Amino acid sequence: MSDGTPRIGFVLGSKNDLPQLERAEAFLERLGVPYEVRIISAHRTPDRAHEYATTARDRGLSAIIAMAGRAAHLAGVMAATARVPVLGVPAAGGALDGFDALLSTVQMPGGIPVATFAIGKAGAQNAAIFACQMIALSDEQMARKLDAYRSEMASSVERDDDDVRASRAGG
């Protein structure tokens, strides 16, 4: 992964969804995973969407994380032609605050899978972690980085527990 070639591609249906990627990008940067972010609309730029999906594997991507809001089905369009796993993240927002996007992302026909995650920031972060877990199946360095990340999360919770218990002792 040191050559800088993106391993994970984020595809967003709108520039307005960029803030929902902050935690996912921070996670990938922390682990040193090269990634790219593109704005591609399933409906307004279908040719670009097709080209991105069909060339993803040849360009070195291990996964596409597609985020779109409302009933836009960017993840489904990517999954129809991509030869890498597609992870769908419904974007928060709109009249139904992402619920419509969740339904359009999770309801895929048999044979065209999209792994679907939670709405918004937490979903984007979990999709990034999941993509790294897939990479770790054949990359021992990535597996070690993920082990360290989990260990740090556990240590943080344990410190918080110690702090709370100490502050409530004798009270």
Short mmCIF file of N, CA, C and O in Angstrom, two decimals, residues 16-144:
data_model
loop_
_atom_site.label_atom_id
_atom_site.label_comp_id
_atom_site.label_asym_id
_atom_site.label_seq_id
_atom_site.Cartn_x
_atom_site.Cartn_y
_atom_site.Cartn_z
N ASN A 16 -22.55 17.77 -1.21
CA ASN A 16 -23.13 18.06 0.09
C ASN A 16 -22.93 16.93 1.10
O ASN A 16 -23.06 17.14 2.30
N ASP A 17 -22.63 15.73 0.61
CA ASP A 17 -22.44 14.58 1.50
C ASP A 17 -21.02 14.46 2.03
O ASP A 17 -20.74 13.61 2.88
N LEU A 18 -20.10 15.29 1.57
CA LEU A 18 -18.71 15.21 2.01
C LEU A 18 -18.52 15.23 3.52
O LEU A 18 -17.71 14.45 4.04
N PRO A 19 -19.22 16.09 4.28
CA PRO A 19 -19.01 16.08 5.74
C PRO A 19 -19.31 14.74 6.40
O PRO A 19 -18.76 14.43 7.47
N GLN A 20 -20.13 13.91 5.77
CA GLN A 20 -20.46 12.61 6.35
C GLN A 20 -19.31 11.61 6.22
O GLN A 20 -19.36 10.52 6.81
N LEU A 21 -18.27 11.97 5.48
CA LEU A 21 -17.10 11.09 5.31
C LEU A 21 -15.98 11.36 6.30
O LEU A 21 -15.01 10.61 6.33
N GLU A 22 -16.09 12.41 7.10
CA GLU A 22 -14.96 12.84 7.93
C GLU A 22 -14.37 11.71 8.78
O GLU A 22 -13.15 11.52 8.81
N ARG A 23 -15.20 10.96 9.50
CA ARG A 23 -14.69 9.90 10.37
C ARG A 23 -14.10 8.75 9.55
O ARG A 23 -13.10 8.15 9.95
N ALA A 24 -14.69 8.45 8.42
CA ALA A 24 -14.17 7.39 7.56
C ALA A 24 -12.79 7.77 7.00
O ALA A 24 -11.86 6.96 7.02
N GLU A 25 -12.67 9.00 6.54
CA GLU A 25 -11.39 9.46 6.02
C GLU A 25 -10.32 9.48 7.11
O GLU A 25 -9.18 9.07 6.89
N ALA A 26 -10.70 9.95 8.29
CA ALA A 26 -9.74 9.99 9.41
C ALA A 26 -9.26 8.58 9.76
O ALA A 26 -8.07 8.38 10.04
N PHE A 27 -10.16 7.61 9.73
CA PHE A 27 -9.78 6.23 10.01
C PHE A 27 -8.77 5.73 8.97
O PHE A 27 -7.74 5.15 9.32
N LEU A 28 -9.07 5.93 7.69
CA LEU A 28 -8.17 5.44 6.64
C LEU A 28 -6.82 6.15 6.70
O LEU A 28 -5.77 5.51 6.50
N GLU A 29 -6.82 7.43 6.99
CA GLU A 29 -5.56 8.16 7.11
C GLU A 29 -4.75 7.64 8.29
O GLU A 29 -3.53 7.50 8.20
N ARG A 30 -5.41 7.34 9.37
CA ARG A 30 -4.74 6.80 10.55
C ARG A 30 -4.06 5.47 10.23
O ARG A 30 -2.94 5.21 10.70
N LEU A 31 -4.70 4.64 9.43
CA LEU A 31 -4.12 3.35 9.07
C LEU A 31 -3.21 3.43 7.84
O LEU A 31 -2.57 2.45 7.47
N GLY A 32 -3.14 4.59 7.22
CA GLY A 32 -2.28 4.76 6.05
C GLY A 32 -2.81 4.09 4.80
O GLY A 32 -2.03 3.65 3.95
N VAL A 33 -4.13 4.03 4.67
CA VAL A 33 -4.75 3.40 3.51
C VAL A 33 -5.05 4.46 2.46
O VAL A 33 -5.84 5.38 2.71
N PRO A 34 -4.43 4.37 1.29
CA PRO A 34 -4.73 5.34 0.24
C PRO A 34 -6.17 5.17 -0.27
O PRO A 34 -6.66 4.05 -0.43
N TYR A 35 -6.83 6.29 -0.50
CA TYR A 35 -8.21 6.26 -0.97
C TYR A 35 -8.44 7.45 -1.89
O TYR A 35 -7.62 8.37 -1.97
N GLU A 36 -9.56 7.40 -2.58
CA GLU A 36 -9.96 8.51 -3.44
C GLU A 36 -11.41 8.84 -3.16
O GLU A 36 -12.17 7.99 -2.70
N VAL A 37 -11.78 10.07 -3.44
CA VAL A 37 -13.17 10.53 -3.27
C VAL A 37 -13.61 11.14 -4.59
O VAL A 37 -12.93 11.99 -5.15
N ARG A 38 -14.75 10.67 -5.08
CA ARG A 38 -15.31 11.19 -6.32
C ARG A 38 -16.77 11.57 -6.11
O ARG A 38 -17.46 10.97 -5.29
N ILE A 39 -17.24 12.54 -6.87
CA ILE A 39 -18.65 12.90 -6.91
C ILE A 39 -19.17 12.42 -8.27
O ILE A 39 -18.75 12.91 -9.32
N ILE A 40 -20.05 11.42 -8.21
CA ILE A 40 -20.60 10.83 -9.42
C ILE A 40 -22.07 10.54 -9.18
O ILE A 40 -22.42 9.87 -8.21
N SER A 41 -22.91 11.02 -10.02
CA SER A 41 -24.35 10.80 -9.87
C SER A 41 -24.80 9.61 -10.72
O SER A 41 -24.49 9.54 -11.92
N ALA A 42 -25.53 8.72 -10.09
CA ALA A 42 -26.08 7.57 -10.82
C ALA A 42 -27.04 8.02 -11.91
O ALA A 42 -27.15 7.36 -12.95
N HIS A 43 -27.71 9.14 -11.68
CA HIS A 43 -28.74 9.58 -12.61
C HIS A 43 -28.31 10.72 -13.52
O HIS A 43 -28.73 10.78 -14.67
N ARG A 44 -27.45 11.61 -13.04
CA ARG A 44 -27.04 12.75 -13.84
C ARG A 44 -25.76 12.49 -14.65
O ARG A 44 -25.53 13.16 -15.65
N THR A 45 -24.93 11.54 -14.19
CA THR A 45 -23.71 11.20 -14.92
C THR A 45 -23.59 9.67 -15.04
O THR A 45 -22.61 9.08 -14.56
N PRO A 46 -24.55 9.01 -15.67
CA PRO A 46 -24.53 7.54 -15.72
C PRO A 46 -23.32 6.98 -16.46
O PRO A 46 -22.81 5.92 -16.09
N ASP A 47 -22.84 7.66 -17.48
CA ASP A 47 -21.67 7.16 -18.21
C ASP A 47 -20.43 7.18 -17.32
O ASP A 47 -19.63 6.25 -17.32
N ARG A 48 -20.29 8.25 -16.55
CA ARG A 48 -19.16 8.35 -15.63
C ARG A 48 -19.25 7.28 -14.54
O ARG A 48 -18.25 6.68 -14.16
N ALA A 49 -20.46 7.04 -14.04
CA ALA A 49 -20.66 6.00 -13.03
C ALA A 49 -20.26 4.64 -13.58
O ALA A 49 -19.56 3.85 -12.91
N HIS A 50 -20.68 4.35 -14.78
CA HIS A 50 -20.35 3.07 -15.41
C HIS A 50 -18.84 2.93 -15.59
O HIS A 50 -18.26 1.88 -15.28
N GLU A 51 -18.20 3.96 -16.09
CA GLU A 51 -16.75 3.92 -16.30
C GLU A 51 -16.01 3.73 -14.98
O GLU A 51 -15.06 2.95 -14.89
N TYR A 52 -16.42 4.43 -13.94
CA TYR A 52 -15.76 4.30 -12.64
C TYR A 52 -15.88 2.87 -12.12
O TYR A 52 -14.89 2.28 -11.68
N ALA A 53 -17.06 2.32 -12.17
CA ALA A 53 -17.29 0.97 -11.64
C ALA A 53 -16.54 -0.08 -12.45
O ALA A 53 -15.93 -0.98 -11.87
N THR A 54 -16.58 0.02 -13.75
CA THR A 54 -15.96 -1.03 -14.58
C THR A 54 -14.44 -0.99 -14.56
O THR A 54 -13.80 -2.00 -14.85
N THR A 55 -13.85 0.15 -14.20
CA THR A 55 -12.39 0.25 -14.17
C THR A 55 -11.81 0.16 -12.75
O THR A 55 -10.59 0.20 -12.59
N ALA A 56 -12.66 0.03 -11.75
CA ALA A 56 -12.20 0.08 -10.35
C ALA A 56 -11.12 -0.95 -10.05
O ALA A 56 -10.08 -0.62 -9.48
N ARG A 57 -11.35 -2.18 -10.40
CA ARG A 57 -10.39 -3.25 -10.09
C ARG A 57 -9.07 -3.03 -10.82
O ARG A 57 -7.99 -3.18 -10.23
N ASP A 58 -9.14 -2.69 -12.08
CA ASP A 58 -7.92 -2.46 -12.86
C ASP A 58 -7.10 -1.29 -12.31
O ASP A 58 -5.89 -1.25 -12.50
N ARG A 59 -7.76 -0.35 -11.66
CA ARG A 59 -7.07 0.80 -11.08
C ARG A 59 -6.54 0.51 -9.67
O ARG A 59 -5.96 1.37 -9.04
N GLY A 60 -6.76 -0.71 -9.18
CA GLY A 60 -6.21 -1.10 -7.88
C GLY A 60 -7.14 -1.00 -6.70
O GLY A 60 -6.73 -1.25 -5.57
N LEU A 61 -8.40 -0.63 -6.94
CA LEU A 61 -9.34 -0.54 -5.82
C LEU A 61 -9.71 -1.94 -5.32
O LEU A 61 -9.89 -2.87 -6.11
N SER A 62 -9.83 -2.06 -4.01
CA SER A 62 -10.29 -3.30 -3.38
C SER A 62 -11.77 -3.24 -3.05
O SER A 62 -12.40 -4.27 -2.84
N ALA A 63 -12.31 -2.03 -2.95
CA ALA A 63 -13.72 -1.84 -2.63
C ALA A 63 -14.16 -0.45 -3.04
O ALA A 63 -13.35 0.48 -3.08
N ILE A 64 -15.46 -0.33 -3.31
CA ILE A 64 -16.09 0.97 -3.55
C ILE A 64 -17.08 1.20 -2.42
O ILE A 64 -17.91 0.33 -2.13
N ILE A 65 -16.98 2.35 -1.80
CA ILE A 65 -17.96 2.76 -0.79
C ILE A 65 -18.81 3.84 -1.44
O ILE A 65 -18.30 4.92 -1.75
N ALA A 66 -20.06 3.52 -1.69
CA ALA A 66 -20.96 4.44 -2.39
C ALA A 66 -21.94 5.05 -1.40
O ALA A 66 -22.63 4.33 -0.68
N MET A 67 -22.01 6.38 -1.37
CA MET A 67 -22.93 7.09 -0.48
C MET A 67 -23.81 8.01 -1.29
O MET A 67 -23.32 8.84 -2.06
N ALA A 68 -25.11 7.84 -1.12
CA ALA A 68 -26.06 8.73 -1.78
C ALA A 68 -27.27 8.90 -0.89
O ALA A 68 -27.56 8.05 -0.05
N GLY A 69 -27.95 10.00 -1.08
CA GLY A 69 -29.12 10.30 -0.27
C GLY A 69 -30.40 10.15 -1.06
O GLY A 69 -30.40 9.84 -2.25
N ARG A 70 -31.48 10.36 -0.34
CA ARG A 70 -32.82 10.21 -0.87
C ARG A 70 -32.95 8.81 -1.49
O ARG A 70 -32.44 7.86 -0.94
N ALA A 71 -33.63 8.67 -2.59
CA ALA A 71 -33.80 7.33 -3.16
C ALA A 71 -32.80 7.06 -4.27
O ALA A 71 -32.95 6.10 -5.02
N ALA A 72 -31.78 7.90 -4.40
CA ALA A 72 -30.76 7.67 -5.42
C ALA A 72 -30.08 6.33 -5.15
O ALA A 72 -29.80 5.99 -4.02
N HIS A 73 -29.82 5.60 -6.20
CA HIS A 73 -29.30 4.26 -6.01
C HIS A 73 -27.90 4.12 -6.57
O HIS A 73 -27.62 3.25 -7.40
N LEU A 74 -27.00 4.96 -6.07
CA LEU A 74 -25.62 4.95 -6.54
C LEU A 74 -24.93 3.61 -6.27
O LEU A 74 -24.24 3.09 -7.13
N ALA A 75 -25.13 3.06 -5.08
CA ALA A 75 -24.49 1.78 -4.75
C ALA A 75 -24.95 0.67 -5.70
O ALA A 75 -24.14 -0.14 -6.16
N GLY A 76 -26.22 0.64 -6.01
CA GLY A 76 -26.74 -0.37 -6.93
C GLY A 76 -26.18 -0.22 -8.32
O GLY A 76 -25.85 -1.21 -8.98
N VAL A 77 -26.05 1.01 -8.78
CA VAL A 77 -25.48 1.25 -10.10
C VAL A 77 -24.02 0.80 -10.12
O VAL A 77 -23.58 0.16 -11.08
N MET A 78 -23.28 1.10 -9.06
CA MET A 78 -21.88 0.66 -8.98
C MET A 78 -21.81 -0.88 -8.97
O MET A 78 -21.01 -1.48 -9.68
N ALA A 79 -22.64 -1.51 -8.15
CA ALA A 79 -22.60 -2.97 -8.00
C ALA A 79 -22.97 -3.70 -9.29
O ALA A 79 -22.53 -4.82 -9.51
N ALA A 80 -23.76 -3.06 -10.13
CA ALA A 80 -24.21 -3.72 -11.37
C ALA A 80 -23.04 -4.07 -12.29
O ALA A 80 -23.11 -5.07 -13.01
N THR A 81 -21.95 -3.29 -12.24
CA THR A 81 -20.85 -3.54 -13.18
C THR A 81 -19.47 -3.63 -12.53
O THR A 81 -18.52 -3.99 -13.21
N ALA A 82 -19.35 -3.31 -11.26
CA ALA A 82 -18.03 -3.36 -10.61
C ALA A 82 -17.61 -4.79 -10.36
O ALA A 82 -18.43 -5.66 -10.11
N ARG A 83 -16.30 -5.03 -10.43
CA ARG A 83 -15.75 -6.35 -10.11
C ARG A 83 -15.04 -6.32 -8.76
O ARG A 83 -14.17 -7.14 -8.50
N VAL A 84 -15.41 -5.37 -7.92
CA VAL A 84 -14.94 -5.30 -6.53
C VAL A 84 -16.18 -5.16 -5.65
O VAL A 84 -17.25 -4.75 -6.14
N PRO A 85 -16.08 -5.50 -4.37
CA PRO A 85 -17.23 -5.34 -3.49
C PRO A 85 -17.68 -3.88 -3.40
O PRO A 85 -16.86 -2.96 -3.39
N VAL A 86 -18.99 -3.70 -3.34
CA VAL A 86 -19.58 -2.37 -3.18
C VAL A 86 -20.24 -2.31 -1.81
O VAL A 86 -21.05 -3.16 -1.46
N LEU A 87 -19.85 -1.30 -1.05
CA LEU A 87 -20.39 -1.07 0.28
C LEU A 87 -21.26 0.17 0.21
O LEU A 87 -20.79 1.25 -0.15
N GLY A 88 -22.53 0.03 0.52
CA GLY A 88 -23.47 1.13 0.39
C GLY A 88 -23.70 1.83 1.71
O GLY A 88 -23.93 1.19 2.74
N VAL A 89 -23.63 3.15 1.68
CA VAL A 89 -23.89 3.97 2.86
C VAL A 89 -24.98 4.98 2.50
O VAL A 89 -24.76 5.87 1.68
N PRO A 90 -26.16 4.83 3.10
CA PRO A 90 -27.21 5.82 2.86
C PRO A 90 -26.82 7.16 3.49
O PRO A 90 -26.42 7.19 4.66
N ALA A 91 -26.92 8.22 2.74
CA ALA A 91 -26.60 9.55 3.27
C ALA A 91 -27.75 10.08 4.09
O ALA A 91 -28.92 9.92 3.73
N ALA A 92 -27.41 10.70 5.20
CA ALA A 92 -28.42 11.37 6.02
C ALA A 92 -28.89 12.62 5.28
O ALA A 92 -28.16 13.22 4.51
N GLY A 93 -30.14 12.99 5.53
CA GLY A 93 -30.67 14.20 4.92
C GLY A 93 -31.96 13.92 4.18
O GLY A 93 -32.43 12.79 4.12
N GLY A 94 -32.49 14.97 3.62
CA GLY A 94 -33.76 14.86 2.91
C GLY A 94 -34.93 14.79 3.86
O GLY A 94 -34.78 14.79 5.09
N ALA A 95 -36.11 14.70 3.30
CA ALA A 95 -37.34 14.71 4.09
C ALA A 95 -37.43 13.54 5.06
O ALA A 95 -37.99 13.64 6.13
N LEU A 96 -36.84 12.40 4.68
CA LEU A 96 -36.91 11.20 5.52
C LEU A 96 -35.59 10.94 6.25
O LEU A 96 -35.40 9.87 6.83
N ASP A 97 -34.69 11.91 6.24
CA ASP A 97 -33.40 11.86 6.94
C ASP A 97 -32.62 10.58 6.68
O ASP A 97 -32.01 10.00 7.58
N GLY A 98 -32.64 10.11 5.45
CA GLY A 98 -31.84 8.97 5.05
C GLY A 98 -32.56 7.64 5.01
O GLY A 98 -32.03 6.67 4.49
N PHE A 99 -33.78 7.58 5.55
CA PHE A 99 -34.49 6.31 5.56
C PHE A 99 -34.81 5.83 4.15
O PHE A 99 -34.69 4.65 3.85
N ASP A 100 -35.19 6.74 3.27
CA ASP A 100 -35.45 6.36 1.88
C ASP A 100 -34.18 5.86 1.21
O ASP A 100 -34.20 4.88 0.46
N ALA A 101 -33.04 6.49 1.52
CA ALA A 101 -31.77 6.03 0.97
C ALA A 101 -31.40 4.65 1.51
O ALA A 101 -30.87 3.81 0.78
N LEU A 102 -31.70 4.42 2.78
CA LEU A 102 -31.44 3.10 3.36
C LEU A 102 -32.23 2.03 2.62
O LEU A 102 -31.68 0.98 2.24
N LEU A 103 -33.51 2.28 2.40
CA LEU A 103 -34.33 1.29 1.71
C LEU A 103 -33.84 1.02 0.29
O LEU A 103 -33.78 -0.13 -0.15
N SER A 104 -33.47 2.07 -0.43
CA SER A 104 -33.02 1.86 -1.81
C SER A 104 -31.66 1.15 -1.86
O SER A 104 -31.36 0.45 -2.81
N THR A 105 -30.87 1.30 -0.81
CA THR A 105 -29.55 0.67 -0.78
C THR A 105 -29.63 -0.79 -0.36
O THR A 105 -28.94 -1.65 -0.90
N VAL A 106 -30.48 -1.08 0.59
CA VAL A 106 -30.53 -2.44 1.15
C VAL A 106 -31.36 -3.41 0.30
O VAL A 106 -31.14 -4.61 0.34
N GLN A 107 -32.28 -2.89 -0.51
CA GLN A 107 -33.18 -3.76 -1.27
C GLN A 107 -32.63 -4.02 -2.67
O GLN A 107 -33.12 -3.51 -3.66
N MET A 108 -31.62 -4.89 -2.73
CA MET A 108 -31.01 -5.23 -4.01
C MET A 108 -31.57 -6.57 -4.50
O MET A 108 -31.87 -7.45 -3.70
N PRO A 109 -31.66 -6.72 -5.82
CA PRO A 109 -32.12 -8.01 -6.35
C PRO A 109 -31.04 -9.08 -6.14
O PRO A 109 -29.85 -8.76 -6.08
N GLY A 110 -31.47 -10.33 -6.05
CA GLY A 110 -30.52 -11.42 -5.91
C GLY A 110 -29.49 -11.41 -7.03
O GLY A 110 -29.84 -11.16 -8.19
N GLY A 111 -28.24 -11.64 -6.68
CA GLY A 111 -27.17 -11.69 -7.65
C GLY A 111 -26.38 -10.41 -7.80
O GLY A 111 -25.31 -10.41 -8.41
N ILE A 112 -26.88 -9.31 -7.27
CA ILE A 112 -26.17 -8.02 -7.34
C ILE A 112 -26.05 -7.50 -5.90
O ILE A 112 -26.83 -6.66 -5.45
N PRO A 113 -25.06 -7.99 -5.13
CA PRO A 113 -24.99 -7.62 -3.72
C PRO A 113 -24.43 -6.23 -3.48
O PRO A 113 -23.52 -5.78 -4.18
N VAL A 114 -24.98 -5.59 -2.47
CA VAL A 114 -24.44 -4.36 -1.90
C VAL A 114 -24.45 -4.57 -0.38
O VAL A 114 -25.52 -4.79 0.20
N ALA A 115 -23.29 -4.53 0.24
CA ALA A 115 -23.22 -4.60 1.70
C ALA A 115 -23.67 -3.24 2.21
O ALA A 115 -23.09 -2.21 1.84
N THR A 116 -24.72 -3.21 3.01
CA THR A 116 -25.33 -1.93 3.41
C THR A 116 -25.01 -1.61 4.85
O THR A 116 -25.09 -2.48 5.72
N PHE A 117 -24.67 -0.36 5.10
CA PHE A 117 -24.28 0.11 6.42
C PHE A 117 -25.26 1.14 6.94
O PHE A 117 -26.20 1.53 6.24
N ALA A 118 -25.05 1.59 8.15
CA ALA A 118 -25.93 2.56 8.79
C ALA A 118 -25.96 3.88 8.03
O ALA A 118 -25.06 4.20 7.24
N ILE A 119 -26.96 4.66 8.30
CA ILE A 119 -27.12 5.97 7.68
C ILE A 119 -26.08 6.95 8.21
O ILE A 119 -25.86 7.04 9.41
N GLY A 120 -25.43 7.66 7.31
CA GLY A 120 -24.57 8.79 7.68
C GLY A 120 -23.17 8.46 8.13
O GLY A 120 -22.55 7.49 7.69
N LYS A 121 -22.66 9.30 9.06
CA LYS A 121 -21.25 9.26 9.47
C LYS A 121 -20.82 7.92 10.04
O LYS A 121 -19.75 7.40 9.69
N ALA A 122 -21.62 7.34 10.93
CA ALA A 122 -21.24 6.05 11.52
C ALA A 122 -21.21 4.97 10.45
O ALA A 122 -20.32 4.11 10.45
N GLY A 123 -22.14 5.01 9.52
CA GLY A 123 -22.14 4.03 8.43
C GLY A 123 -20.91 4.16 7.55
O GLY A 123 -20.32 3.16 7.14
N ALA A 124 -20.51 5.39 7.25
CA ALA A 124 -19.32 5.61 6.42
C ALA A 124 -18.08 5.10 7.13
O ALA A 124 -17.22 4.45 6.53
N GLN A 125 -17.98 5.38 8.43
CA GLN A 125 -16.83 4.91 9.20
C GLN A 125 -16.80 3.38 9.23
O GLN A 125 -15.76 2.76 9.00
N ASN A 126 -17.93 2.76 9.49
CA ASN A 126 -17.97 1.30 9.54
C ASN A 126 -17.69 0.68 8.18
O ASN A 126 -17.06 -0.38 8.09
N ALA A 127 -18.13 1.32 7.12
CA ALA A 127 -17.82 0.81 5.77
C ALA A 127 -16.31 0.87 5.52
O ALA A 127 -15.75 -0.07 4.93
N ALA A 128 -15.66 1.93 5.96
CA ALA A 128 -14.20 2.03 5.80
C ALA A 128 -13.50 0.94 6.60
O ALA A 128 -12.55 0.31 6.10
N ILE A 129 -13.95 0.70 7.82
CA ILE A 129 -13.36 -0.36 8.64
C ILE A 129 -13.58 -1.72 7.98
O ILE A 129 -12.66 -2.54 7.88
N PHE A 130 -14.79 -1.95 7.50
CA PHE A 130 -15.12 -3.22 6.84
C PHE A 130 -14.24 -3.43 5.60
O PHE A 130 -13.75 -4.54 5.36
N ALA A 131 -14.05 -2.38 4.81
CA ALA A 131 -13.21 -2.50 3.63
C ALA A 131 -11.78 -2.88 4.03
O ALA A 131 -11.15 -3.72 3.38
N CYS A 132 -11.29 -2.29 5.10
CA CYS A 132 -9.95 -2.64 5.59
C CYS A 132 -9.90 -4.08 6.09
O CYS A 132 -8.89 -4.77 5.90
N GLN A 133 -10.99 -4.55 6.69
CA GLN A 133 -11.03 -5.95 7.12
C GLN A 133 -10.96 -6.89 5.92
O GLN A 133 -10.31 -7.94 5.98
N MET A 134 -11.60 -6.52 4.83
CA MET A 134 -11.51 -7.34 3.61
C MET A 134 -10.08 -7.35 3.09
O MET A 134 -9.56 -8.39 2.71
N ILE A 135 -9.44 -6.19 3.07
CA ILE A 135 -8.05 -6.10 2.62
C ILE A 135 -7.15 -6.95 3.52
O ILE A 135 -6.23 -7.62 3.06
N ALA A 136 -7.44 -6.94 4.83
CA ALA A 136 -6.61 -7.66 5.80
C ALA A 136 -6.64 -9.17 5.60
O ALA A 136 -5.76 -9.87 6.11
N LEU A 137 -7.61 -9.68 4.88
CA LEU A 137 -7.64 -11.12 4.61
C LEU A 137 -6.39 -11.59 3.87
O LEU A 137 -5.98 -12.74 4.02
N SER A 138 -5.80 -10.71 3.08
CA SER A 138 -4.61 -11.07 2.33
C SER A 138 -3.44 -10.12 2.59
O SER A 138 -2.45 -10.15 1.88
N ASP A 139 -3.54 -9.30 3.63
CA ASP A 139 -2.51 -8.31 3.93
C ASP A 139 -2.26 -8.32 5.44
O ASP A 139 -3.02 -7.71 6.21
N GLU A 140 -1.20 -8.99 5.84
CA GLU A 140 -0.91 -9.14 7.27
C GLU A 140 -0.62 -7.81 7.96
O GLU A 140 -0.97 -7.61 9.12
N GLN A 141 0.00 -6.89 7.26
CA GLN A 141 0.26 -5.56 7.84
C GLN A 141 -1.07 -4.86 8.17
O GLN A 141 -1.20 -4.26 9.24
N MET A 142 -2.04 -4.96 7.28
CA MET A 142 -3.35 -4.37 7.55
C MET A 142 -4.01 -5.05 8.74
O MET A 142 -4.62 -4.40 9.58
N ALA A 143 -3.88 -6.38 8.82
CA ALA A 143 -4.47 -7.11 9.96
C ALA A 143 -3.88 -6.62 11.28
O ALA A 143 -4.61 -6.43 12.26
N ARG A 144 -2.57 -6.39 11.30
CA ARG A 144 -1.94 -5.89 12.53
C ARG A 144 -2.43 -4.48 12.87
O ARG A 144 -2.65 -4.16 14.04
#
